PDB file of C-alpha atoms in Angstrom:
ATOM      1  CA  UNK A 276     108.177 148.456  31.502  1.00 95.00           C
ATOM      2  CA  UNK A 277     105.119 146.504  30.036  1.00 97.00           C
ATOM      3  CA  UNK A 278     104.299 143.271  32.314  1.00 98.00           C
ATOM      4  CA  UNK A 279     101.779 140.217  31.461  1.00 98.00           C
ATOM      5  CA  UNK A 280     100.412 138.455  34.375  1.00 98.00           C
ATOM      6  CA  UNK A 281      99.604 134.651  33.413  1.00 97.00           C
ATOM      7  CA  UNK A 282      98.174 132.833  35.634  1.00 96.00           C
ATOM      8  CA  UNK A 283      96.475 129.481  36.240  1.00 93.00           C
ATOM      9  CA  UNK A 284      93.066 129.147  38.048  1.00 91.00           C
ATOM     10  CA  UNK A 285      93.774 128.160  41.475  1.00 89.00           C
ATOM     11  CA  UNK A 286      92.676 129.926  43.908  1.00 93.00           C
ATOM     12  CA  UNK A 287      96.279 131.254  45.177  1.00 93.00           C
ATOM     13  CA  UNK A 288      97.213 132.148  41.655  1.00 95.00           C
ATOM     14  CA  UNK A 289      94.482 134.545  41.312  1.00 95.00           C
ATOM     15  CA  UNK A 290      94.905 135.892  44.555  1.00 96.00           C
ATOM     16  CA  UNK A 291      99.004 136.379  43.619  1.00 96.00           C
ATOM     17  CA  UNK A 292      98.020 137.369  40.246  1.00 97.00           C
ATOM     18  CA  UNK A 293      95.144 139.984  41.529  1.00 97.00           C
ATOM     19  CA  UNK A 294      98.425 141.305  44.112  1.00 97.00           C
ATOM     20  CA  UNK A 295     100.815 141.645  41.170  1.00 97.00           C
ATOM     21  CA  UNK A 296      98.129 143.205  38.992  1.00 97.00           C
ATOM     22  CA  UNK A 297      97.093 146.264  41.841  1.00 97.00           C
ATOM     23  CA  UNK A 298     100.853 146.616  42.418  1.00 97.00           C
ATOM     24  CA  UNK A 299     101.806 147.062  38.857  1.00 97.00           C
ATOM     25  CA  UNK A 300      99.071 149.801  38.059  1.00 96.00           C
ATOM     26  CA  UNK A 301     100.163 151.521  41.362  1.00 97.00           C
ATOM     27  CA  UNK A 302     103.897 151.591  40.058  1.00 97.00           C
ATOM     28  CA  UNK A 303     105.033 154.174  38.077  1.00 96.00           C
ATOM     29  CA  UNK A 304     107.888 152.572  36.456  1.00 96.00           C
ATOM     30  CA  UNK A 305     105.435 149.331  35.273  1.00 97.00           C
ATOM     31  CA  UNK A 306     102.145 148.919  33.218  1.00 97.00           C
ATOM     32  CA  UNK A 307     100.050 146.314  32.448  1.00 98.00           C
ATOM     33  CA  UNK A 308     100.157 144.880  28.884  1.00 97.00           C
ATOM     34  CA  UNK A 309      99.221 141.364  27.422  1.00 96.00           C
ATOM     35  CA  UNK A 310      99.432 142.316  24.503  1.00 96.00           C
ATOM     36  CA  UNK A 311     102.854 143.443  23.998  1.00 97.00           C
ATOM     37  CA  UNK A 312     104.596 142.835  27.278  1.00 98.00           C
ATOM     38  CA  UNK A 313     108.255 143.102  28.108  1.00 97.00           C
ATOM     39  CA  UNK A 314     108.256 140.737  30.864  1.00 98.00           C
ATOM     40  CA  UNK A 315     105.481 138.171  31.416  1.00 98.00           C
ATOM     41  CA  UNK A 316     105.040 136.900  35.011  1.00 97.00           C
ATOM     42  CA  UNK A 317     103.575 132.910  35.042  1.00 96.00           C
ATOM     43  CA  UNK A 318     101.960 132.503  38.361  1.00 96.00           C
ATOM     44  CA  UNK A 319     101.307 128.498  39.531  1.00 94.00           C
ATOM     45  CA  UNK A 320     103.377 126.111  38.159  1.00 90.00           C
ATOM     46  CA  UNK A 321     106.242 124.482  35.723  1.00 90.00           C
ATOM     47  CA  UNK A 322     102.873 123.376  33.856  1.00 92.00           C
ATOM     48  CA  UNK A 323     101.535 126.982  33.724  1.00 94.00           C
ATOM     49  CA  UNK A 324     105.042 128.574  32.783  1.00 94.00           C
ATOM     50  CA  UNK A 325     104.470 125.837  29.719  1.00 94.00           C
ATOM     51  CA  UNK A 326     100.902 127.297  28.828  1.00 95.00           C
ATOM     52  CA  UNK A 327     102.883 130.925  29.008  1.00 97.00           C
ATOM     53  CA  UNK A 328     105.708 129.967  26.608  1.00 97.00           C
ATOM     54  CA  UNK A 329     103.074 128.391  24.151  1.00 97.00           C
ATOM     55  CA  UNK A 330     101.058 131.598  24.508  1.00 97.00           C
ATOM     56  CA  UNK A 331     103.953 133.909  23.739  1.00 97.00           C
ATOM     57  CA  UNK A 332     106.105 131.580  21.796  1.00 95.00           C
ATOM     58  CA  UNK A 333     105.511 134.231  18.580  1.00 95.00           C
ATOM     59  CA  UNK A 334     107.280 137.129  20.893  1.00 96.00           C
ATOM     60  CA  UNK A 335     110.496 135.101  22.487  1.00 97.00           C
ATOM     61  CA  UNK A 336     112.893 138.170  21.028  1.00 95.00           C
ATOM     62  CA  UNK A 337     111.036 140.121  22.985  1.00 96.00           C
ATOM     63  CA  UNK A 338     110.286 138.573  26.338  1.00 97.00           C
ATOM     64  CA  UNK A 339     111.879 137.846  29.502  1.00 97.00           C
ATOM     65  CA  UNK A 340     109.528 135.246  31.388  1.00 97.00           C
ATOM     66  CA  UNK A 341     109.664 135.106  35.277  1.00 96.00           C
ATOM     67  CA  UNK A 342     107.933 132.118  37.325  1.00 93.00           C
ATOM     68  CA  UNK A 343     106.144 132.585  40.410  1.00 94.00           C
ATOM     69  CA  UNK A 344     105.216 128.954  42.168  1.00 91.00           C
ATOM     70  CA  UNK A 345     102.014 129.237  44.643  1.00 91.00           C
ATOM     71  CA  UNK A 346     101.888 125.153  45.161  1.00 75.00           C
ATOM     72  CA  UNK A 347     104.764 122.615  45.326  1.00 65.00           C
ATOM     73  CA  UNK A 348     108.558 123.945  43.895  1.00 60.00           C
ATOM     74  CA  UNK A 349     108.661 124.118  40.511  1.00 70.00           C
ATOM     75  CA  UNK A 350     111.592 123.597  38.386  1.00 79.00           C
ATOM     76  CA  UNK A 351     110.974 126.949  36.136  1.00 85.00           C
ATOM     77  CA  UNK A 352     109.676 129.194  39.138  1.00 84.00           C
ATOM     78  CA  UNK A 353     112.476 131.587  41.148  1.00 85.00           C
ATOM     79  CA  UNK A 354     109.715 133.100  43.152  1.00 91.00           C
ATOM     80  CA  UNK A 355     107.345 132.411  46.124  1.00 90.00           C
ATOM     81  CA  UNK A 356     103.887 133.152  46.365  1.00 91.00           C
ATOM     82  CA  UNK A 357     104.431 135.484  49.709  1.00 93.00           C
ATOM     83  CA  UNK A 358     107.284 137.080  47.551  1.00 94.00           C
ATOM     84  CA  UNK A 359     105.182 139.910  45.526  1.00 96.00           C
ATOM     85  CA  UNK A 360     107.080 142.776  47.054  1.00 96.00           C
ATOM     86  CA  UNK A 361     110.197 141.681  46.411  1.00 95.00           C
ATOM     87  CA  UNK A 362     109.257 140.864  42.987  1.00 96.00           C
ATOM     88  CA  UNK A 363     107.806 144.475  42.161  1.00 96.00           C
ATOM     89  CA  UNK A 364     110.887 146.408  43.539  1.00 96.00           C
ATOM     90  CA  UNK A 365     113.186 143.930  41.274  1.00 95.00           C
ATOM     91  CA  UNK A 366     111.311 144.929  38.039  1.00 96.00           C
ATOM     92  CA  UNK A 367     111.293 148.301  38.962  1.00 96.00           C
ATOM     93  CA  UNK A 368     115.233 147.981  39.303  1.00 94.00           C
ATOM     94  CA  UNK A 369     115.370 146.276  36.175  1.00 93.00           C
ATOM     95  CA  UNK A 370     118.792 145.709  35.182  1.00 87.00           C
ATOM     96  CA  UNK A 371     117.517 143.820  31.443  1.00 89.00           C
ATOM     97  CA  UNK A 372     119.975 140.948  32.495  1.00 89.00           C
ATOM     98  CA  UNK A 373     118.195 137.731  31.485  1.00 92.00           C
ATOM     99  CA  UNK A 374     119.392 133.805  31.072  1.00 91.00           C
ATOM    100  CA  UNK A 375     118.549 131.693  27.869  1.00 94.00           C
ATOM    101  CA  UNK A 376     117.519 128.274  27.671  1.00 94.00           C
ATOM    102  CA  UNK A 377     117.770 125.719  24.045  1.00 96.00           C
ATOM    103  CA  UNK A 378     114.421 125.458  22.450  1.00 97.00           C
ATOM    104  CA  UNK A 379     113.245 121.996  20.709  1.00 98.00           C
ATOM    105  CA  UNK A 380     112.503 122.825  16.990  1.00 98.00           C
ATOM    106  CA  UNK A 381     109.905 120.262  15.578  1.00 98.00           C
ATOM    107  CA  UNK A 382     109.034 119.662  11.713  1.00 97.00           C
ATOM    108  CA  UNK A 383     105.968 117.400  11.358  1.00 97.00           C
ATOM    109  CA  UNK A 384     105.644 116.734   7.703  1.00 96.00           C
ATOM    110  CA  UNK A 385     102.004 114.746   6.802  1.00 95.00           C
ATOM    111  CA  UNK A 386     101.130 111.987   4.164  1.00 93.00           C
ATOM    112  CA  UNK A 387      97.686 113.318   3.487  1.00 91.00           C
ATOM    113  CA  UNK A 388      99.642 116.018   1.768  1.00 84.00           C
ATOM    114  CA  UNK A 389      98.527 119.071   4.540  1.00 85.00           C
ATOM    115  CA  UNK A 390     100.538 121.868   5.713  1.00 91.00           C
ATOM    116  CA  UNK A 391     103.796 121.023   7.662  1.00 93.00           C
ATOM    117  CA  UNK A 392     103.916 122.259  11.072  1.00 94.00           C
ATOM    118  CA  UNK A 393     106.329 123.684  12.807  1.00 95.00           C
ATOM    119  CA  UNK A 394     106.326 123.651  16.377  1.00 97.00           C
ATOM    120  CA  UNK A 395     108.738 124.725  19.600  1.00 97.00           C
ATOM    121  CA  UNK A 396     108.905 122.576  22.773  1.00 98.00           C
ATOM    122  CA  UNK A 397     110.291 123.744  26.114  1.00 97.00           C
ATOM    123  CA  UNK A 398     110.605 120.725  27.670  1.00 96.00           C
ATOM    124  CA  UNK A 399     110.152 117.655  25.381  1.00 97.00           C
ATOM    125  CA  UNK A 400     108.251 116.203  22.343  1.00 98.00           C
ATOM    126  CA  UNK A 401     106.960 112.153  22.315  1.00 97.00           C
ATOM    127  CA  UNK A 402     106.398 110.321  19.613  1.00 97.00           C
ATOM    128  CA  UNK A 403     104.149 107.159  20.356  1.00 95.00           C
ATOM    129  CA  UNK A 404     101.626 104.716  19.665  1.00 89.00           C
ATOM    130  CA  UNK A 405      97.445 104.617  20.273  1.00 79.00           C
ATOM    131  CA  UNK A 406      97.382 100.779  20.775  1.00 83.00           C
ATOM    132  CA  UNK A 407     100.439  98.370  19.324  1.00 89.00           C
ATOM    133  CA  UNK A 408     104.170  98.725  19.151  1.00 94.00           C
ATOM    134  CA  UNK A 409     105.072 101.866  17.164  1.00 95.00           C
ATOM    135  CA  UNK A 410     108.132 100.845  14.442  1.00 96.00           C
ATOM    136  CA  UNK A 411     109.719 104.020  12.892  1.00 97.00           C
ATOM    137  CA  UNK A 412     113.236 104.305  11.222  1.00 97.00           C
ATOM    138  CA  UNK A 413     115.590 106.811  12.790  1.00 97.00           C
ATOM    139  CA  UNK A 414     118.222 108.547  10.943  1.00 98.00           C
ATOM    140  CA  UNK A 415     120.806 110.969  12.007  1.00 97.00           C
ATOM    141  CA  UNK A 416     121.540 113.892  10.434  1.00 96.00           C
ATOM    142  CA  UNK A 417     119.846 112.240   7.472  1.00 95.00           C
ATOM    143  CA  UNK A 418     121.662 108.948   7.543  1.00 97.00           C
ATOM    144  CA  UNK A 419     120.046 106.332   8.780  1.00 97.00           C
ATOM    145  CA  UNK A 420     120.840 104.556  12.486  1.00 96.00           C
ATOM    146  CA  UNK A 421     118.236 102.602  13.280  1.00 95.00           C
ATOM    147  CA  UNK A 422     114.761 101.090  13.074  1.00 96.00           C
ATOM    148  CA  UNK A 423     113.008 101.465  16.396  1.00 96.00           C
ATOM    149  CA  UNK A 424     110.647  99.103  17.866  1.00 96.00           C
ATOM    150  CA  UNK A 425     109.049 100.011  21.461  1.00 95.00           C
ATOM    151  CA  UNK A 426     106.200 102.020  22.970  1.00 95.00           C
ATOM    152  CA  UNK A 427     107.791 105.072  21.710  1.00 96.00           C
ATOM    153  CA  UNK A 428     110.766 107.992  21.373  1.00 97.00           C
ATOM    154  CA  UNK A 429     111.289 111.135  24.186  1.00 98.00           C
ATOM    155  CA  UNK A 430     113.258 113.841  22.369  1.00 98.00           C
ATOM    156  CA  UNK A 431     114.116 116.079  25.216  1.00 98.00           C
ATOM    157  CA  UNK A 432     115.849 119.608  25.526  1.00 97.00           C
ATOM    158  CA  UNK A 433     118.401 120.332  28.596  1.00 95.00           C
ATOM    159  CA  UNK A 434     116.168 121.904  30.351  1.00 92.00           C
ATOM    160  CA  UNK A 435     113.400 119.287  29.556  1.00 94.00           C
ATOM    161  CA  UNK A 436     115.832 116.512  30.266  1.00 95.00           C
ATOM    162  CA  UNK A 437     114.826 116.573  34.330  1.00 92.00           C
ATOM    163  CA  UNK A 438     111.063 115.840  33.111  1.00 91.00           C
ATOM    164  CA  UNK A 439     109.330 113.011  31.089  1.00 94.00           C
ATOM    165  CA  UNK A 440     113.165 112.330  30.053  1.00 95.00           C
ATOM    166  CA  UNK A 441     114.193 111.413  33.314  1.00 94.00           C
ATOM    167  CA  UNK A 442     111.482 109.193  34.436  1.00 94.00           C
ATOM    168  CA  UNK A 443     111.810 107.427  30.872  1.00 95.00           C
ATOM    169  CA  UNK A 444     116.004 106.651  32.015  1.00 94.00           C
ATOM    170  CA  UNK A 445     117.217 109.479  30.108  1.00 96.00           C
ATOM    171  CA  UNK A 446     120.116 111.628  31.339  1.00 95.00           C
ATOM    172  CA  UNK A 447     120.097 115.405  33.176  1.00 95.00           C
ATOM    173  CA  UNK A 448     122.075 117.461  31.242  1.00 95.00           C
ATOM    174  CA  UNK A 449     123.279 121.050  31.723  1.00 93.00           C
ATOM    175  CA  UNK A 450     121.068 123.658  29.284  1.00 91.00           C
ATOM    176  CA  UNK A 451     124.533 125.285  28.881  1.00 91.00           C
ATOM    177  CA  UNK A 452     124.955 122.457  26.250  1.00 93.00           C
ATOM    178  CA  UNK A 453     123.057 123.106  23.489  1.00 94.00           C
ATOM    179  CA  UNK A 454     122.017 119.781  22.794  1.00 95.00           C
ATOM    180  CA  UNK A 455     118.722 117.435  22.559  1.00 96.00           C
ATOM    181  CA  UNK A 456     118.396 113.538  23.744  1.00 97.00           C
ATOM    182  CA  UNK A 457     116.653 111.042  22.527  1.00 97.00           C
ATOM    183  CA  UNK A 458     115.808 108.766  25.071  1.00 97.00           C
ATOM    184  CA  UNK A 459     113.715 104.932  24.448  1.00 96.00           C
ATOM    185  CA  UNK A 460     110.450 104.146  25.956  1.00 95.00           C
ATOM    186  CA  UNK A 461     110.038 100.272  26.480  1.00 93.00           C
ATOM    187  CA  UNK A 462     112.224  99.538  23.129  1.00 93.00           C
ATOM    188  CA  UNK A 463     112.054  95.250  22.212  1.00 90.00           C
ATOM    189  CA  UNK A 464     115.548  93.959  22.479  1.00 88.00           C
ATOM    190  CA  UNK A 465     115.866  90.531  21.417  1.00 87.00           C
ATOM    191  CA  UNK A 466     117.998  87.924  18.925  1.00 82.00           C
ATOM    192  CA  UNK A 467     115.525  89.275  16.107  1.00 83.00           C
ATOM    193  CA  UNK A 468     114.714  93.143  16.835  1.00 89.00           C
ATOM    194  CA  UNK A 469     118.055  95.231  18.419  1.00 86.00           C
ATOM    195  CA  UNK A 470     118.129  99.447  19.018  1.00 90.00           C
ATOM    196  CA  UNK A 471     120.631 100.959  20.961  1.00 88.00           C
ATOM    197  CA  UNK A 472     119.233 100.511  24.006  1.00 88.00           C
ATOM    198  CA  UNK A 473     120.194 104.128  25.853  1.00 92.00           C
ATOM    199  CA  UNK A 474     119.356 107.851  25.248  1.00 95.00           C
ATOM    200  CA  UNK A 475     121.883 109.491  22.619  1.00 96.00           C
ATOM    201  CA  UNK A 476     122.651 113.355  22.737  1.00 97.00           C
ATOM    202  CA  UNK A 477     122.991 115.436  19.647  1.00 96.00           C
ATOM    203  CA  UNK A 478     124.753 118.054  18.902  1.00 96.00           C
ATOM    204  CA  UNK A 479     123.088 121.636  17.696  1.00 95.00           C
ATOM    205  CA  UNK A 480     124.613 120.578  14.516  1.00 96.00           C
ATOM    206  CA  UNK A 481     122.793 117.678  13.905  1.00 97.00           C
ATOM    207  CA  UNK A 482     119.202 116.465  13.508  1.00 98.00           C
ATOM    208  CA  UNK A 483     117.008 113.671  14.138  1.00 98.00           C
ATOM    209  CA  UNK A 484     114.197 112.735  11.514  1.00 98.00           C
ATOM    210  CA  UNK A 485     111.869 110.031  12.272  1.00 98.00           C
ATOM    211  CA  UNK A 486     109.761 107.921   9.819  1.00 98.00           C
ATOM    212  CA  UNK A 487     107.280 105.818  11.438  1.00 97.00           C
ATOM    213  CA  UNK A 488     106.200 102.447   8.979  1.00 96.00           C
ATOM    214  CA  UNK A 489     102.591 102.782   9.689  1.00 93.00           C
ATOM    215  CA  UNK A 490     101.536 106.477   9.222  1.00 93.00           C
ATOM    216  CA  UNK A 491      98.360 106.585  10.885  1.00 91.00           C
ATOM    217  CA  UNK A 492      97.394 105.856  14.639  1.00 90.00           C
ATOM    218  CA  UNK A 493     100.455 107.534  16.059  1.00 93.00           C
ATOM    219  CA  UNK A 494     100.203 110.287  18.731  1.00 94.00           C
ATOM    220  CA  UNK A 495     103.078 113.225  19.075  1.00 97.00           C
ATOM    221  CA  UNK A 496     103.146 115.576  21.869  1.00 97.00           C
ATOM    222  CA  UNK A 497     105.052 118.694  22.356  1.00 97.00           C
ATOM    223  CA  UNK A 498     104.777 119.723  25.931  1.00 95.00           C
ATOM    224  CA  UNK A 499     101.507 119.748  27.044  1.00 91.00           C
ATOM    225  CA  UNK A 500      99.733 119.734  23.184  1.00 92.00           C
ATOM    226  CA  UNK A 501      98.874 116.722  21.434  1.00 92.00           C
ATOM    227  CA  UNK A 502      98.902 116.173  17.701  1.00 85.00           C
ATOM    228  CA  UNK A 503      96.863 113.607  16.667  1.00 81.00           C
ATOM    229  CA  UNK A 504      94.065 112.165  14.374  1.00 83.00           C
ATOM    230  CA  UNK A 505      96.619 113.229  11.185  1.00 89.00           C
ATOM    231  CA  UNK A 506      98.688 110.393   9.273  1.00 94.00           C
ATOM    232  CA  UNK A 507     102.443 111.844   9.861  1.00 95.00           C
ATOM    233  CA  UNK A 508     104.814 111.157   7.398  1.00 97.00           C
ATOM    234  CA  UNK A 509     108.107 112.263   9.273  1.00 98.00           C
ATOM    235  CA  UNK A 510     109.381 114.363  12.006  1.00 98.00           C
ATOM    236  CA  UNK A 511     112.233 116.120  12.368  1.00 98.00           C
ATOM    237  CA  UNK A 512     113.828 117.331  15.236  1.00 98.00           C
ATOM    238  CA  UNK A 513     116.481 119.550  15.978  1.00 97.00           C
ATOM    239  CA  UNK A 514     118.057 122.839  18.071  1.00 97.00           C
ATOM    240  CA  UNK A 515     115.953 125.715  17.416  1.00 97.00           C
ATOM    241  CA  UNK A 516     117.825 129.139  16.774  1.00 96.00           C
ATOM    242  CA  UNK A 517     114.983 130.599  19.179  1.00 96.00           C
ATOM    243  CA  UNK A 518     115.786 130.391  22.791  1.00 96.00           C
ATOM    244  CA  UNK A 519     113.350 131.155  25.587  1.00 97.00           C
ATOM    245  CA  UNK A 520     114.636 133.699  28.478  1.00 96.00           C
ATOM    246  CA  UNK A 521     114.557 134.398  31.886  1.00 94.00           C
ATOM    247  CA  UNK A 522     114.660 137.295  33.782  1.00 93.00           C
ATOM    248  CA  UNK A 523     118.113 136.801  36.070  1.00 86.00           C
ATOM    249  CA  UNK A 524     116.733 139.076  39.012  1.00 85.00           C
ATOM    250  CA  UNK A 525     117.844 135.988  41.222  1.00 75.00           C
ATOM    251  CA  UNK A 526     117.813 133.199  38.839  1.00 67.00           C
ATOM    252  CA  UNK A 527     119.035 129.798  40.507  1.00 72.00           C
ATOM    253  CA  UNK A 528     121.266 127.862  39.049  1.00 77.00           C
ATOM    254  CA  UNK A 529     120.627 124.880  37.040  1.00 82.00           C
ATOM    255  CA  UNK A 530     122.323 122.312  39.373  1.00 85.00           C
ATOM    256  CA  UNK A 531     120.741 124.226  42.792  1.00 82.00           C
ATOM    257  CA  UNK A 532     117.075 123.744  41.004  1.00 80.00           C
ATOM    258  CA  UNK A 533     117.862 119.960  40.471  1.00 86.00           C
ATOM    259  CA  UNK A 534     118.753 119.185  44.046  1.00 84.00           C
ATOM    260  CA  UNK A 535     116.038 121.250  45.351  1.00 79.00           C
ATOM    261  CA  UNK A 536     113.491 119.613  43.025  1.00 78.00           C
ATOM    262  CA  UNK A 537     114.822 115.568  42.982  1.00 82.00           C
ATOM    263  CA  UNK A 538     117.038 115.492  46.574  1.00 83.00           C
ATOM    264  CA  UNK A 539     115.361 118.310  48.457  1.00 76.00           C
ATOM    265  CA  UNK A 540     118.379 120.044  49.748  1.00 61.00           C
ATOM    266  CA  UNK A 541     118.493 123.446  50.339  1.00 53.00           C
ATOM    267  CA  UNK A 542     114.226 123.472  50.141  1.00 45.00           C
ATOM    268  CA  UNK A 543     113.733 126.695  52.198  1.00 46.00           C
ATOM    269  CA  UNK A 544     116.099 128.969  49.908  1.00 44.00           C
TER     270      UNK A 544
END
């Protein structure tokens, strides 16, 4: 089986990632291969696991990802730094099971008349603005809803709904719905100016398109990447048919990650 090792710089990461990588080459069921891998091992973080989906977000029908944490839990990561060894035998016995998480499909279309981009999120995309109150029209499935007014929009996947979502009031929700949420971010509510005031969820067969009145000066993120310095038009936002998997060696379940990460129960699992 063909393995990438993707790793951040810390110095633990490169000392798990420099374990894996002698381990791998001394297997004879495993081989190292960045270019093509099977399985691609993130070592570090939830924020390096993000750099590895960007990285191999061309492959995803190919790939089974598997997160290896060397600092503080991490929502994406099943596996402990001092947990090599158990890692290796598991690919070794690889039983191709996997579990698949909703992807965030994002259409940017631009006024200067550019190339659209498309883009995939993991976790979340934000729409805001550099300096003044952003004011963009939101429409549902193409008909319109309302006419935002605020610092800004979160448009979250399930699995991105425990990040920038939550700490913005948005809801968890379970990535066995297949679903995105828009959540607010500081939206004026007020005898003149009214939105609705709590995150919505939409359903895989709807979409969310966004039209912002002033086309230039915004900033959208998705993830960790910024697109900026560009006059958007509209965005569109939707499920992806693309999902991103996981490796289900010992995957932990999506309610068991929440209270470990947010309550801290069960911690030393």
């Amino acid at each position: 089986m063909k393995v990438a090792i993707f790793s951040n710089n810390g110095g633990t990461s490169n000392e798990v990632a420099l374990k894996l990588k002698n381990k791998i080459n001394d297997s004879p069921k495993l081989e190292i291969d960045g270019l093509n891998p099977e399985i691609v091992i993130s070592v570090g973080g939830d924020g390096t696991l993000l750099s590895a989906f960007h990285h191999y977000n061309d492959a995803l029908d190919k790939i089974r990802f598997v997160g290896i944490h060397t600092g503080h839990l991490g929502f994406y990561t099943d596996w402990r730094d001092y947990e090599v060894d158990q890692l290796i035998s598991s690919l070794e016995d690889d039983n191709r099971q996997s579990v698949s998480y909703p992807l965030l499909l994002i259409k940017v279309n631009y006024s200067d008349g550019g190339v659209s981009d498309d883009l995939l999120a993991l976790n979340e995309s934000t729409f805001k603005r550099v300096s003044s109150t952003m004011v963009t029209d939101v429409y549902i499935k193409d008909e319109f809803f309302e006419k935002f007014r605020g610092d800004g929009l979160c448009i979250s996947t399930p699995t991105g709904s425990t990040a920038y979502n939550k700490a913005v009031g948005g809801a968890i929700i379970n990535p066995q719905l297949n679903a995105i949420q828009v959540s607010e971010m500081a939206s004026i509510n007020n005898r003149v100016f009214r939105t609705m005031g709590s995150p919505i969820i939409i359903p895989p067969n709807e979409w969310i398109t966004l039209i912002p009145d002033n086309k230039e000066n915004n900033i959208l993120t998705c993830d960790q990447m910024l697109v900026k310095d560009r006059p958007i038009e509209s965005i569109r936002y939707q499920i992806s048919d693309q999902r991103i998997s996981f490796a289900q060696y010992r995957h932990t379940h999506f309610w068991k990650r929440v209270g470990n990460s947010f309550i801290g129960v069960n911690t030393n699992d």
